[in-house]
Amino acid sequence: MFSNVAKCVTICVTFAFFTLSCGAEVKHYKNLIVGGGPAGLYTAWRLSNQSGQPNESTAIFEWSAKRLGGRIFTKTFPKGQYLELGGMRFTEEHQVLQKVLTSLDLQKHVVNFPMTSDRLYYIRGEHLYGSNISYSGVPYKTDAHEHRHMDPDKLLKILADRVIGENQPSNAEEWCRFYDNATLPSSFNSTIYKAGDVIGNIGYWNLILDQMGSEAFHYLADAGGYTANVINQNAAKAVHRKSAVPYKTLKQGYSFLIDTLAKESLKQSVKIVQGQRLTHFHWDAKEKKFYSTFVQYNKNGTSTGNQTVVTSDTLFLCMPKNSIDLIHENDVANPNSWPHPERKVLKNSRGKYFIESIIQQSAYKIGLLYDTPWWLSATFPPNLDVQIITDNLNYGPSITDLPLRQIYYMGDNRMMDMNQSYGILASYDDTHFPKFWRGLELTPQQVATKPFSEDLQPLSNGTKVPENMLQMVQKQLNLLHFNTTEMKVPKPIDGYFMNWDLNPFQAGYHAWKSHYKLAEAQYYMTRPGEEVGVPLFVAGSAYSNVQGWVEGAFDTAESILVDKFGLPPLTENYLLICRPQNK
């Protein structure tokens, strides 16, 4: 059994990159969790609630010295208004998350995240509303004329029906088998693919172009809002399109969930250490423990150079793909003590194979505050439901092929009785569009002062929108809502942005590549040490069936805790991850 208490040991050891001086104290934990995002906080919270466990033996080490939450970040302004510059919503189908909300007494704070039933589009220089598409059509010369009169969701459903045929999976287990084994039906008509081809070995973009043509692809990319939805990802996963369900959020902002998980873990004596970047780790087979090396970072996002070594019985890497790519897994000094020929658990050839099955998708958000909800009286207003406006929850979105991409109208969500102001998520964009905004983060008078790789802006509390970026946002909002060169959008009173394209994330969300078995990838990535008997675990939405959602982070962590730590499951008859048949 692992030791149940945290302790200090005195060691003198040489690592591959530096020598720790003799006499230095090394803190030991039973469970070391690296990453203070949803997966890490969930893991700590679940472990700390085990009956009879001394919780001081669990610790979270987080790179950011400023905040917890990973890609969940609610930007709160001095007057109590907030904007979501990270993940912002969930659904009632997210069963583990629903159980967490109930356990933390947060269900009373859940509110609707309204989505308009009649979106405003500004694409290829034309304004139209979703309700007009069926008769006016869209400005794309699609191969099939009727496709010009369909909204993007209907077009994607037609594609999915062609690919799936009559063998529609009816539950999560069947979908897992579909991802890996399903083939194109005999009814599938193509000059590129044939009946019997494995769907998971086809790229989604390839499939769209084959079935609907280039113009339809551009229409789907532009009007769908998320360009990321039509990238060349695993087609079997991409055609699994769930029916539209209502979105929910927390009335204090989504970071309230993060804050509550951290607070409850601290109550249970979980140690949370911020400003610590994991640079190296290795498993010592003789001592049966991990050695993890951290470098301290300050609130400015720069290294102090101070290093800390921590040992642990188990190691959880609760982080996305790019963050893992930034870590070195050292070879141990004595190869004879290593249980695996390559002497590495995660960074060996097999580990790299599965890590590289994941696609990183850039994302960027710009949020602004105004004195008035000017968009409601614009020439082309978002067609929001009356009830949405009444509740001050006028979310949207409007969609454009301009670099703004998606716009959400957050309304007056202040939590304090102060002067009204109205928030707008002025840009929610992904894939190649973040690079457009990256070019406006510095003024024409400024020269870059540090390498791109050392810009850790996503670990901050957001960055104030510079004047050039603000002017570009205002110009595009003016086109979207007024279609004039005369500036009619009032100047905002405040604004911040978050560039998720930067380290350590380099992604707002992820997708699975084609030509991989997703069951193997999900299973191996969450427990990479299983094959060699090493207690190394990886959790995060990137490795899940619901990539890009907090539920995915919770699902991967829960699957590990139930399988490997014997925790009673929070949910019943709910598939957490796909698994190979022999697992």
PDB file of N, CA and C in Angstrom, residues 138-229:
ATOM      1  N   VAL A 138     -28.555  31.343 -49.103  1.00  0.00           N
ATOM      2  CA  VAL A 138     -27.309  31.897 -48.573  1.00  0.00           C
ATOM      3  C   VAL A 138     -26.376  32.216 -49.740  1.00  0.00           C
ATOM      4  N   PRO A 139     -25.432  33.135 -49.553  1.00  0.00           N
ATOM      5  CA  PRO A 139     -24.559  33.562 -50.663  1.00  0.00           C
ATOM      6  C   PRO A 139     -23.410  32.601 -50.948  1.00  0.00           C
ATOM      7  N   TYR A 140     -23.752  31.338 -51.148  1.00  0.00           N
ATOM      8  CA  TYR A 140     -22.754  30.318 -51.473  1.00  0.00           C
ATOM      9  C   TYR A 140     -23.286  29.499 -52.642  1.00  0.00           C
ATOM     10  N   LYS A 141     -22.453  29.253 -53.632  1.00  0.00           N
ATOM     11  CA  LYS A 141     -22.861  28.501 -54.816  1.00  0.00           C
ATOM     12  C   LYS A 141     -22.624  27.013 -54.585  1.00  0.00           C
ATOM     13  N   THR A 142     -23.431  26.449 -53.709  1.00  0.00           N
ATOM     14  CA  THR A 142     -23.278  25.043 -53.360  1.00  0.00           C
ATOM     15  C   THR A 142     -23.586  24.152 -54.555  1.00  0.00           C
ATOM     16  N   ASP A 143     -22.967  22.969 -54.567  1.00  0.00           N
ATOM     17  CA  ASP A 143     -23.173  22.032 -55.676  1.00  0.00           C
ATOM     18  C   ASP A 143     -24.645  21.673 -55.833  1.00  0.00           C
ATOM     19  N   ALA A 144     -25.299  21.419 -54.712  1.00  0.00           N
ATOM     20  CA  ALA A 144     -26.732  21.127 -54.734  1.00  0.00           C
ATOM     21  C   ALA A 144     -27.489  22.418 -54.401  1.00  0.00           C
ATOM     22  N   HIS A 145     -28.361  22.838 -55.297  1.00  0.00           N
ATOM     23  CA  HIS A 145     -29.050  24.121 -55.112  1.00  0.00           C
ATOM     24  C   HIS A 145     -29.826  24.150 -53.797  1.00  0.00           C
ATOM     25  N   GLU A 146     -30.440  23.024 -53.439  1.00  0.00           N
ATOM     26  CA  GLU A 146     -31.257  23.016 -52.221  1.00  0.00           C
ATOM     27  C   GLU A 146     -30.430  23.259 -50.957  1.00  0.00           C
ATOM     28  N   HIS A 147     -29.133  22.985 -51.019  1.00  0.00           N
ATOM     29  CA  HIS A 147     -28.292  23.210 -49.848  1.00  0.00           C
ATOM     30  C   HIS A 147     -28.175  24.689 -49.503  1.00  0.00           C
ATOM     31  N   ARG A 148     -28.421  25.558 -50.472  1.00  0.00           N
ATOM     32  CA  ARG A 148     -28.350  27.002 -50.226  1.00  0.00           C
ATOM     33  C   ARG A 148     -29.513  27.483 -49.367  1.00  0.00           C
ATOM     34  N   HIS A 149     -30.507  26.638 -49.196  1.00  0.00           N
ATOM     35  CA  HIS A 149     -31.705  27.023 -48.441  1.00  0.00           C
ATOM     36  C   HIS A 149     -31.821  26.225 -47.140  1.00  0.00           C
ATOM     37  N   MET A 150     -30.707  25.724 -46.679  1.00  0.00           N
ATOM     38  CA  MET A 150     -30.678  24.963 -45.427  1.00  0.00           C
ATOM     39  C   MET A 150     -29.728  25.621 -44.444  1.00  0.00           C
ATOM     40  N   ASP A 151     -30.104  25.587 -43.164  1.00  0.00           N
ATOM     41  CA  ASP A 151     -29.169  26.109 -42.173  1.00  0.00           C
ATOM     42  C   ASP A 151     -28.043  25.096 -41.966  1.00  0.00           C
ATOM     43  N   PRO A 152     -26.922  25.502 -41.391  1.00  0.00           N
ATOM     44  CA  PRO A 152     -25.768  24.601 -41.271  1.00  0.00           C
ATOM     45  C   PRO A 152     -26.075  23.304 -40.531  1.00  0.00           C
ATOM     46  N   ASP A 153     -26.894  23.375 -39.487  1.00  0.00           N
ATOM     47  CA  ASP A 153     -27.193  22.166 -38.718  1.00  0.00           C
ATOM     48  C   ASP A 153     -27.925  21.127 -39.568  1.00  0.00           C
ATOM     49  N   LYS A 154     -28.850  21.588 -40.399  1.00  0.00           N
ATOM     50  CA  LYS A 154     -29.587  20.655 -41.256  1.00  0.00           C
ATOM     51  C   LYS A 154     -28.665  20.028 -42.285  1.00  0.00           C
ATOM     52  N   LEU A 155     -27.757  20.817 -42.821  1.00  0.00           N
ATOM     53  CA  LEU A 155     -26.817  20.307 -43.816  1.00  0.00           C
ATOM     54  C   LEU A 155     -25.917  19.225 -43.212  1.00  0.00           C
ATOM     55  N   LEU A 156     -25.457  19.462 -42.001  1.00  0.00           N
ATOM     56  CA  LEU A 156     -24.596  18.476 -41.341  1.00  0.00           C
ATOM     57  C   LEU A 156     -25.372  17.215 -40.975  1.00  0.00           C
ATOM     58  N   LYS A 157     -26.655  17.360 -40.687  1.00  0.00           N
ATOM     59  CA  LYS A 157     -27.467  16.175 -40.394  1.00  0.00           C
ATOM     60  C   LYS A 157     -27.634  15.313 -41.642  1.00  0.00           C
ATOM     61  N   ILE A 158     -27.812  15.949 -42.786  1.00  0.00           N
ATOM     62  CA  ILE A 158     -27.905  15.197 -44.044  1.00  0.00           C
ATOM     63  C   ILE A 158     -26.628  14.396 -44.263  1.00  0.00           C
ATOM     64  N   LEU A 159     -25.491  15.037 -44.039  1.00  0.00           N
ATOM     65  CA  LEU A 159     -24.211  14.346 -44.195  1.00  0.00           C
ATOM     66  C   LEU A 159     -24.102  13.177 -43.224  1.00  0.00           C
ATOM     67  N   ALA A 160     -24.469  13.405 -41.969  1.00  0.00           N
ATOM     68  CA  ALA A 160     -24.382  12.341 -40.966  1.00  0.00           C
ATOM     69  C   ALA A 160     -25.276  11.164 -41.337  1.00  0.00           C
ATOM     70  N   ASP A 161     -26.482  11.447 -41.817  1.00  0.00           N
ATOM     71  CA  ASP A 161     -27.400  10.369 -42.200  1.00  0.00           C
ATOM     72  C   ASP A 161     -26.835   9.543 -43.348  1.00  0.00           C
ATOM     73  N   ARG A 162     -26.165  10.181 -44.296  1.00  0.00           N
ATOM     74  CA  ARG A 162     -25.548   9.439 -45.398  1.00  0.00           C
ATOM     75  C   ARG A 162     -24.449   8.510 -44.888  1.00  0.00           C
ATOM     76  N   VAL A 163     -23.676   8.996 -43.950  1.00  0.00           N
ATOM     77  CA  VAL A 163     -22.523   8.239 -43.458  1.00  0.00           C
ATOM     78  C   VAL A 163     -22.952   7.105 -42.536  1.00  0.00           C
ATOM     79  N   ILE A 164     -23.905   7.381 -41.666  1.00  0.00           N
ATOM     80  CA  ILE A 164     -24.315   6.381 -40.674  1.00  0.00           C
ATOM     81  C   ILE A 164     -25.244   5.342 -41.289  1.00  0.00           C
ATOM     82  N   GLY A 165     -26.089   5.766 -42.209  1.00  0.00           N
ATOM     83  CA  GLY A 165     -27.027   4.834 -42.820  1.00  0.00           C
ATOM     84  C   GLY A 165     -28.074   4.368 -41.828  1.00  0.00           C
ATOM     85  N   GLU A 166     -28.446   3.103 -41.928  1.00  0.00           N
ATOM     86  CA  GLU A 166     -29.498   2.568 -41.063  1.00  0.00           C
ATOM     87  C   GLU A 166     -28.962   2.038 -39.740  1.00  0.00           C
ATOM     88  N   ASN A 167     -27.666   2.022 -39.577  1.00  0.00           N
ATOM     89  CA  ASN A 167     -27.077   1.443 -38.362  1.00  0.00           C
ATOM     90  C   ASN A 167     -26.800   2.517 -37.309  1.00  0.00           C
ATOM     91  N   GLN A 168     -27.833   3.267 -36.959  1.00  0.00           N
ATOM     92  CA  GLN A 168     -27.703   4.349 -35.985  1.00  0.00           C
ATOM     93  C   GLN A 168     -27.457   3.776 -34.587  1.00  0.00           C
ATOM     94  N   PRO A 169     -26.328   4.087 -33.955  1.00  0.00           N
ATOM     95  CA  PRO A 169     -26.097   3.610 -32.584  1.00  0.00           C
ATOM     96  C   PRO A 169     -27.163   4.155 -31.639  1.00  0.00           C
ATOM     97  N   SER A 170     -27.512   3.361 -30.634  1.00  0.00           N
ATOM     98  CA  SER A 170     -28.598   3.752 -29.727  1.00  0.00           C
ATOM     99  C   SER A 170     -28.117   4.099 -28.329  1.00  0.00           C
ATOM    100  N   ASN A 171     -26.848   3.845 -28.031  1.00  0.00           N
ATOM    101  CA  ASN A 171     -26.346   4.185 -26.700  1.00  0.00           C
ATOM    102  C   ASN A 171     -24.849   4.479 -26.779  1.00  0.00           C
ATOM    103  N   ALA A 172     -24.278   4.890 -25.666  1.00  0.00           N
ATOM    104  CA  ALA A 172     -22.879   5.325 -25.652  1.00  0.00           C
ATOM    105  C   ALA A 172     -21.922   4.200 -26.011  1.00  0.00           C
ATOM    106  N   GLU A 173     -22.194   2.985 -25.525  1.00  0.00           N
ATOM    107  CA  GLU A 173     -21.314   1.864 -25.840  1.00  0.00           C
ATOM    108  C   GLU A 173     -21.308   1.573 -27.336  1.00  0.00           C
ATOM    109  N   GLU A 174     -22.481   1.649 -27.960  1.00  0.00           N
ATOM    110  CA  GLU A 174     -22.551   1.415 -29.401  1.00  0.00           C
ATOM    111  C   GLU A 174     -21.834   2.514 -30.172  1.00  0.00           C
ATOM    112  N   TRP A 175     -21.897   3.741 -29.679  1.00  0.00           N
ATOM    113  CA  TRP A 175     -21.170   4.821 -30.343  1.00  0.00           C
ATOM    114  C   TRP A 175     -19.666   4.596 -30.256  1.00  0.00           C
ATOM    115  N   CYS A 176     -19.189   4.102 -29.129  1.00  0.00           N
ATOM    116  CA  CYS A 176     -17.756   3.816 -29.010  1.00  0.00           C
ATOM    117  C   CYS A 176     -17.318   2.792 -30.049  1.00  0.00           C
ATOM    118  N   ARG A 177     -18.130   1.764 -30.252  1.00  0.00           N
ATOM    119  CA  ARG A 177     -17.809   0.764 -31.275  1.00  0.00           C
ATOM    120  C   ARG A 177     -17.901   1.378 -32.670  1.00  0.00           C
ATOM    121  N   PHE A 178     -18.853   2.278 -32.837  1.00  0.00           N
ATOM    122  CA  PHE A 178     -19.011   2.957 -34.128  1.00  0.00           C
ATOM    123  C   PHE A 178     -17.753   3.758 -34.471  1.00  0.00           C
ATOM    124  N   TYR A 179     -17.216   4.510 -33.511  1.00  0.00           N
ATOM    125  CA  TYR A 179     -16.035   5.335 -33.770  1.00  0.00           C
ATOM    126  C   TYR A 179     -14.887   4.514 -34.354  1.00  0.00           C
ATOM    127  N   ASP A 180     -14.732   3.294 -33.868  1.00  0.00           N
ATOM    128  CA  ASP A 180     -13.569   2.498 -34.254  1.00  0.00           C
ATOM    129  C   ASP A 180     -13.829   1.522 -35.393  1.00  0.00           C
ATOM    130  N   ASN A 181     -15.063   1.062 -35.530  1.00  0.00           N
ATOM    131  CA  ASN A 181     -15.301  -0.066 -36.433  1.00  0.00           C
ATOM    132  C   ASN A 181     -16.315   0.185 -37.542  1.00  0.00           C
ATOM    133  N   ALA A 182     -17.098   1.235 -37.461  1.00  0.00           N
ATOM    134  CA  ALA A 182     -18.179   1.439 -38.431  1.00  0.00           C
ATOM    135  C   ALA A 182     -17.631   1.655 -39.841  1.00  0.00           C
ATOM    136  N   THR A 183     -18.381   1.188 -40.809  1.00  0.00           N
ATOM    137  CA  THR A 183     -17.995   1.344 -42.217  1.00  0.00           C
ATOM    138  C   THR A 183     -19.101   2.061 -42.982  1.00  0.00           C
ATOM    139  N   LEU A 184     -18.741   2.626 -44.113  1.00  0.00           N
ATOM    140  CA  LEU A 184     -19.719   3.321 -44.941  1.00  0.00           C
ATOM    141  C   LEU A 184     -20.770   2.331 -45.443  1.00  0.00           C
ATOM    142  N   PRO A 185     -22.049   2.721 -45.424  1.00  0.00           N
ATOM    143  CA  PRO A 185     -23.114   1.801 -45.829  1.00  0.00           C
ATOM    144  C   PRO A 185     -23.142   1.591 -47.344  1.00  0.00           C
ATOM    145  N   SER A 186     -23.872   0.585 -47.753  1.00  0.00           N
ATOM    146  CA  SER A 186     -23.976   0.273 -49.189  1.00  0.00           C
ATOM    147  C   SER A 186     -24.660   1.398 -49.963  1.00  0.00           C
ATOM    148  N   SER A 187     -25.438   2.204 -49.272  1.00  0.00           N
ATOM    149  CA  SER A 187     -26.149   3.312 -49.922  1.00  0.00           C
ATOM    150  C   SER A 187     -25.263   4.529 -50.165  1.00  0.00           C
ATOM    151  N   PHE A 188     -24.026   4.503 -49.661  1.00  0.00           N
ATOM    152  CA  PHE A 188     -23.154   5.676 -49.751  1.00  0.00           C
ATOM    153  C   PHE A 188     -22.662   5.862 -51.181  1.00  0.00           C
ATOM    154  N   ASN A 189     -22.865   7.038 -51.719  1.00  0.00           N
ATOM    155  CA  ASN A 189     -22.527   7.342 -53.110  1.00  0.00           C
ATOM    156  C   ASN A 189     -21.342   8.296 -53.150  1.00  0.00           C
ATOM    157  N   SER A 190     -20.229   7.851 -53.729  1.00  0.00           N
ATOM    158  CA  SER A 190     -19.020   8.675 -53.742  1.00  0.00           C
ATOM    159  C   SER A 190     -18.091   8.218 -54.855  1.00  0.00           C
ATOM    160  N   THR A 191     -17.314   9.173 -55.377  1.00  0.00           N
ATOM    161  CA  THR A 191     -16.264   8.826 -56.338  1.00  0.00           C
ATOM    162  C   THR A 191     -14.923   8.631 -55.638  1.00  0.00           C
ATOM    163  N   ILE A 192     -14.866   8.938 -54.356  1.00  0.00           N
ATOM    164  CA  ILE A 192     -13.624   8.849 -53.585  1.00  0.00           C
ATOM    165  C   ILE A 192     -13.642   7.646 -52.651  1.00  0.00           C
ATOM    166  N   TYR A 193     -14.761   7.468 -51.974  1.00  0.00           N
ATOM    167  CA  TYR A 193     -14.877   6.394 -50.985  1.00  0.00           C
ATOM    168  C   TYR A 193     -15.903   5.371 -51.451  1.00  0.00           C
ATOM    169  N   LYS A 194     -15.846   4.201 -50.833  1.00  0.00           N
ATOM    170  CA  LYS A 194     -16.766   3.134 -51.227  1.00  0.00           C
ATOM    171  C   LYS A 194     -17.369   2.492 -49.992  1.00  0.00           C
ATOM    172  N   ALA A 195     -18.465   1.811 -50.189  1.00  0.00           N
ATOM    173  CA  ALA A 195     -19.103   1.082 -49.104  1.00  0.00           C
ATOM    174  C   ALA A 195     -18.104   0.113 -48.485  1.00  0.00           C
ATOM    175  N   GLY A 196     -18.088   0.069 -47.172  1.00  0.00           N
ATOM    176  CA  GLY A 196     -17.154  -0.798 -46.465  1.00  0.00           C
ATOM    177  C   GLY A 196     -15.904  -0.089 -45.980  1.00  0.00           C
ATOM    178  N   ASP A 197     -15.644   1.129 -46.462  1.00  0.00           N
ATOM    179  CA  ASP A 197     -14.505   1.892 -45.941  1.00  0.00           C
ATOM    180  C   ASP A 197     -14.758   2.253 -44.476  1.00  0.00           C
ATOM    181  N   VAL A 198     -13.709   2.184 -43.672  1.00  0.00           N
ATOM    182  CA  VAL A 198     -13.830   2.483 -42.242  1.00  0.00           C
ATOM    183  C   VAL A 198     -13.988   3.992 -42.055  1.00  0.00           C
ATOM    184  N   ILE A 199     -15.071   4.408 -41.444  1.00  0.00           N
ATOM    185  CA  ILE A 199     -15.388   5.835 -41.316  1.00  0.00           C
ATOM    186  C   ILE A 199     -14.351   6.555 -40.461  1.00  0.00           C
ATOM    187  N   GLY A 200     -13.870   5.891 -39.414  1.00  0.00           N
ATOM    188  CA  GLY A 200     -12.877   6.510 -38.540  1.00  0.00           C
ATOM    189  C   GLY A 200     -11.537   6.735 -39.205  1.00  0.00           C
ATOM    190  N   ASN A 201     -11.353   6.163 -40.391  1.00  0.00           N
ATOM    191  CA  ASN A 201     -10.119   6.376 -41.150  1.00  0.00           C
ATOM    192  C   ASN A 201     -10.305   7.404 -42.267  1.00  0.00           C
ATOM    193  N   ILE A 202     -11.338   8.202 -42.129  1.00  0.00           N
ATOM    194  CA  ILE A 202     -11.628   9.262 -43.096  1.00  0.00           C
ATOM    195  C   ILE A 202     -11.622  10.599 -42.365  1.00  0.00           C
ATOM    196  N   GLY A 203     -11.056  11.618 -42.993  1.00  0.00           N
ATOM    197  CA  GLY A 203     -11.077  12.962 -42.425  1.00  0.00           C
ATOM    198  C   GLY A 203     -12.410  13.641 -42.702  1.00  0.00           C
ATOM    199  N   TYR A 204     -12.880  14.418 -41.749  1.00  0.00           N
ATOM    200  CA  TYR A 204     -14.205  15.038 -41.866  1.00  0.00           C
ATOM    201  C   TYR A 204     -14.246  16.072 -42.992  1.00  0.00           C
ATOM    202  N   TRP A 205     -13.230  16.876 -43.111  1.00  0.00           N
ATOM    203  CA  TRP A 205     -13.161  17.858 -44.208  1.00  0.00           C
ATOM    204  C   TRP A 205     -13.155  17.124 -45.546  1.00  0.00           C
ATOM    205  N   ASN A 206     -12.359  16.044 -45.629  1.00  0.00           N
ATOM    206  CA  ASN A 206     -12.349  15.237 -46.849  1.00  0.00           C
ATOM    207  C   ASN A 206     -13.757  14.770 -47.196  1.00  0.00           C
ATOM    208  N   LEU A 207     -14.477  14.338 -46.177  1.00  0.00           N
ATOM    209  CA  LEU A 207     -15.821  13.801 -46.375  1.00  0.00           C
ATOM    210  C   LEU A 207     -16.795  14.886 -46.829  1.00  0.00           C
ATOM    211  N   ILE A 208     -16.730  16.050 -46.195  1.00  0.00           N
ATOM    212  CA  ILE A 208     -17.625  17.152 -46.568  1.00  0.00           C
ATOM    213  C   ILE A 208     -17.391  17.569 -48.017  1.00  0.00           C
ATOM    214  N   LEU A 209     -16.129  17.710 -48.386  1.00  0.00           N
ATOM    215  CA  LEU A 209     -15.810  18.133 -49.754  1.00  0.00           C
ATOM    216  C   LEU A 209     -16.287  17.095 -50.764  1.00  0.00           C
ATOM    217  N   ASP A 210     -16.101  15.831 -50.434  1.00  0.00           N
ATOM    218  CA  ASP A 210     -16.529  14.751 -51.326  1.00  0.00           C
ATOM    219  C   ASP A 210     -18.038  14.750 -51.517  1.00  0.00           C
ATOM    220  N   GLN A 211     -18.777  14.942 -50.434  1.00  0.00           N
ATOM    221  CA  GLN A 211     -20.225  14.791 -50.481  1.00  0.00           C
ATOM    222  C   GLN A 211     -20.972  16.072 -50.851  1.00  0.00           C
ATOM    223  N   MET A 212     -20.413  17.228 -50.515  1.00  0.00           N
ATOM    224  CA  MET A 212     -21.173  18.470 -50.659  1.00  0.00           C
ATOM    225  C   MET A 212     -20.451  19.573 -51.413  1.00  0.00           C
ATOM    226  N   GLY A 213     -19.159  19.399 -51.655  1.00  0.00           N
ATOM    227  CA  GLY A 213     -18.431  20.383 -52.434  1.00  0.00           C
ATOM    228  C   GLY A 213     -17.774  21.463 -51.602  1.00  0.00           C
ATOM    229  N   SER A 214     -16.903  22.231 -52.258  1.00  0.00           N
ATOM    230  CA  SER A 214     -16.103  23.237 -51.572  1.00  0.00           C
ATOM    231  C   SER A 214     -16.946  24.390 -51.039  1.00  0.00           C
ATOM    232  N   GLU A 215     -17.929  24.845 -51.816  1.00  0.00           N
ATOM    233  CA  GLU A 215     -18.754  25.967 -51.367  1.00  0.00           C
ATOM    234  C   GLU A 215     -19.573  25.588 -50.131  1.00  0.00           C
ATOM    235  N   ALA A 216     -20.078  24.381 -50.097  1.00  0.00           N
ATOM    236  CA  ALA A 216     -20.821  23.933 -48.919  1.00  0.00           C
ATOM    237  C   ALA A 216     -19.898  23.868 -47.708  1.00  0.00           C
ATOM    238  N   PHE A 217     -18.666  23.410 -47.935  1.00  0.00           N
ATOM    239  CA  PHE A 217     -17.711  23.384 -46.826  1.00  0.00           C
ATOM    240  C   PHE A 217     -17.492  24.789 -46.271  1.00  0.00           C
ATOM    241  N   HIS A 218     -17.277  25.761 -47.151  1.00  0.00           N
ATOM    242  CA  HIS A 218     -17.039  27.132 -46.687  1.00  0.00           C
ATOM    243  C   HIS A 218     -18.281  27.702 -45.995  1.00  0.00           C
ATOM    244  N   TYR A 219     -19.440  27.347 -46.487  1.00  0.00           N
ATOM    245  CA  TYR A 219     -20.676  27.781 -45.827  1.00  0.00           C
ATOM    246  C   TYR A 219     -20.752  27.209 -44.413  1.00  0.00           C
ATOM    247  N   LEU A 220     -20.461  25.921 -44.277  1.00  0.00           N
ATOM    248  CA  LEU A 220     -20.501  25.293 -42.958  1.00  0.00           C
ATOM    249  C   LEU A 220     -19.461  25.895 -42.020  1.00  0.00           C
ATOM    250  N   ALA A 221     -18.276  26.159 -42.550  1.00  0.00           N
ATOM    251  CA  ALA A 221     -17.217  26.748 -41.723  1.00  0.00           C
ATOM    252  C   ALA A 221     -17.584  28.164 -41.294  1.00  0.00           C
ATOM    253  N   ASP A 222     -18.144  28.943 -42.212  1.00  0.00           N
ATOM    254  CA  ASP A 222     -18.458  30.341 -41.921  1.00  0.00           C
ATOM    255  C   ASP A 222     -19.690  30.476 -41.031  1.00  0.00           C
ATOM    256  N   ALA A 223     -20.782  29.836 -41.429  1.00  0.00           N
ATOM    257  CA  ALA A 223     -22.061  30.039 -40.758  1.00  0.00           C
ATOM    258  C   ALA A 223     -22.249  29.143 -39.544  1.00  0.00           C
ATOM    259  N   GLY A 224     -21.408  28.132 -39.403  1.00  0.00           N
ATOM    260  CA  GLY A 224     -21.509  27.281 -38.224  1.00  0.00           C
ATOM    261  C   GLY A 224     -20.971  27.939 -36.970  1.00  0.00           C
ATOM    262  N   GLY A 225     -20.190  29.006 -37.135  1.00  0.00           N
ATOM    263  CA  GLY A 225     -19.643  29.714 -35.981  1.00  0.00           C
ATOM    264  C   GLY A 225     -18.310  29.171 -35.539  1.00  0.00           C
ATOM    265  N   TYR A 226     -18.246  27.867 -35.355  1.00  0.00           N
ATOM    266  CA  TYR A 226     -16.999  27.202 -34.984  1.00  0.00           C
ATOM    267  C   TYR A 226     -16.353  26.619 -36.240  1.00  0.00           C
ATOM    268  N   THR A 227     -15.306  27.242 -36.726  1.00  0.00           N
ATOM    269  CA  THR A 227     -14.555  26.646 -37.830  1.00  0.00           C
ATOM    270  C   THR A 227     -14.006  25.296 -37.403  1.00  0.00           C
ATOM    271  N   ALA A 228     -13.717  25.168 -36.111  1.00  0.00           N
ATOM    272  CA  ALA A 228     -13.154  23.933 -35.574  1.00  0.00           C
ATOM    273  C   ALA A 228     -14.059  22.728 -35.799  1.00  0.00           C
ATOM    274  N   ASN A 229     -15.353  22.958 -35.970  1.00  0.00           N
ATOM    275  CA  ASN A 229     -16.270  21.831 -36.127  1.00  0.00           C
ATOM    276  C   ASN A 229     -16.091  21.094 -37.447  1.00  0.00           C
TER     277      ASN A 229
END
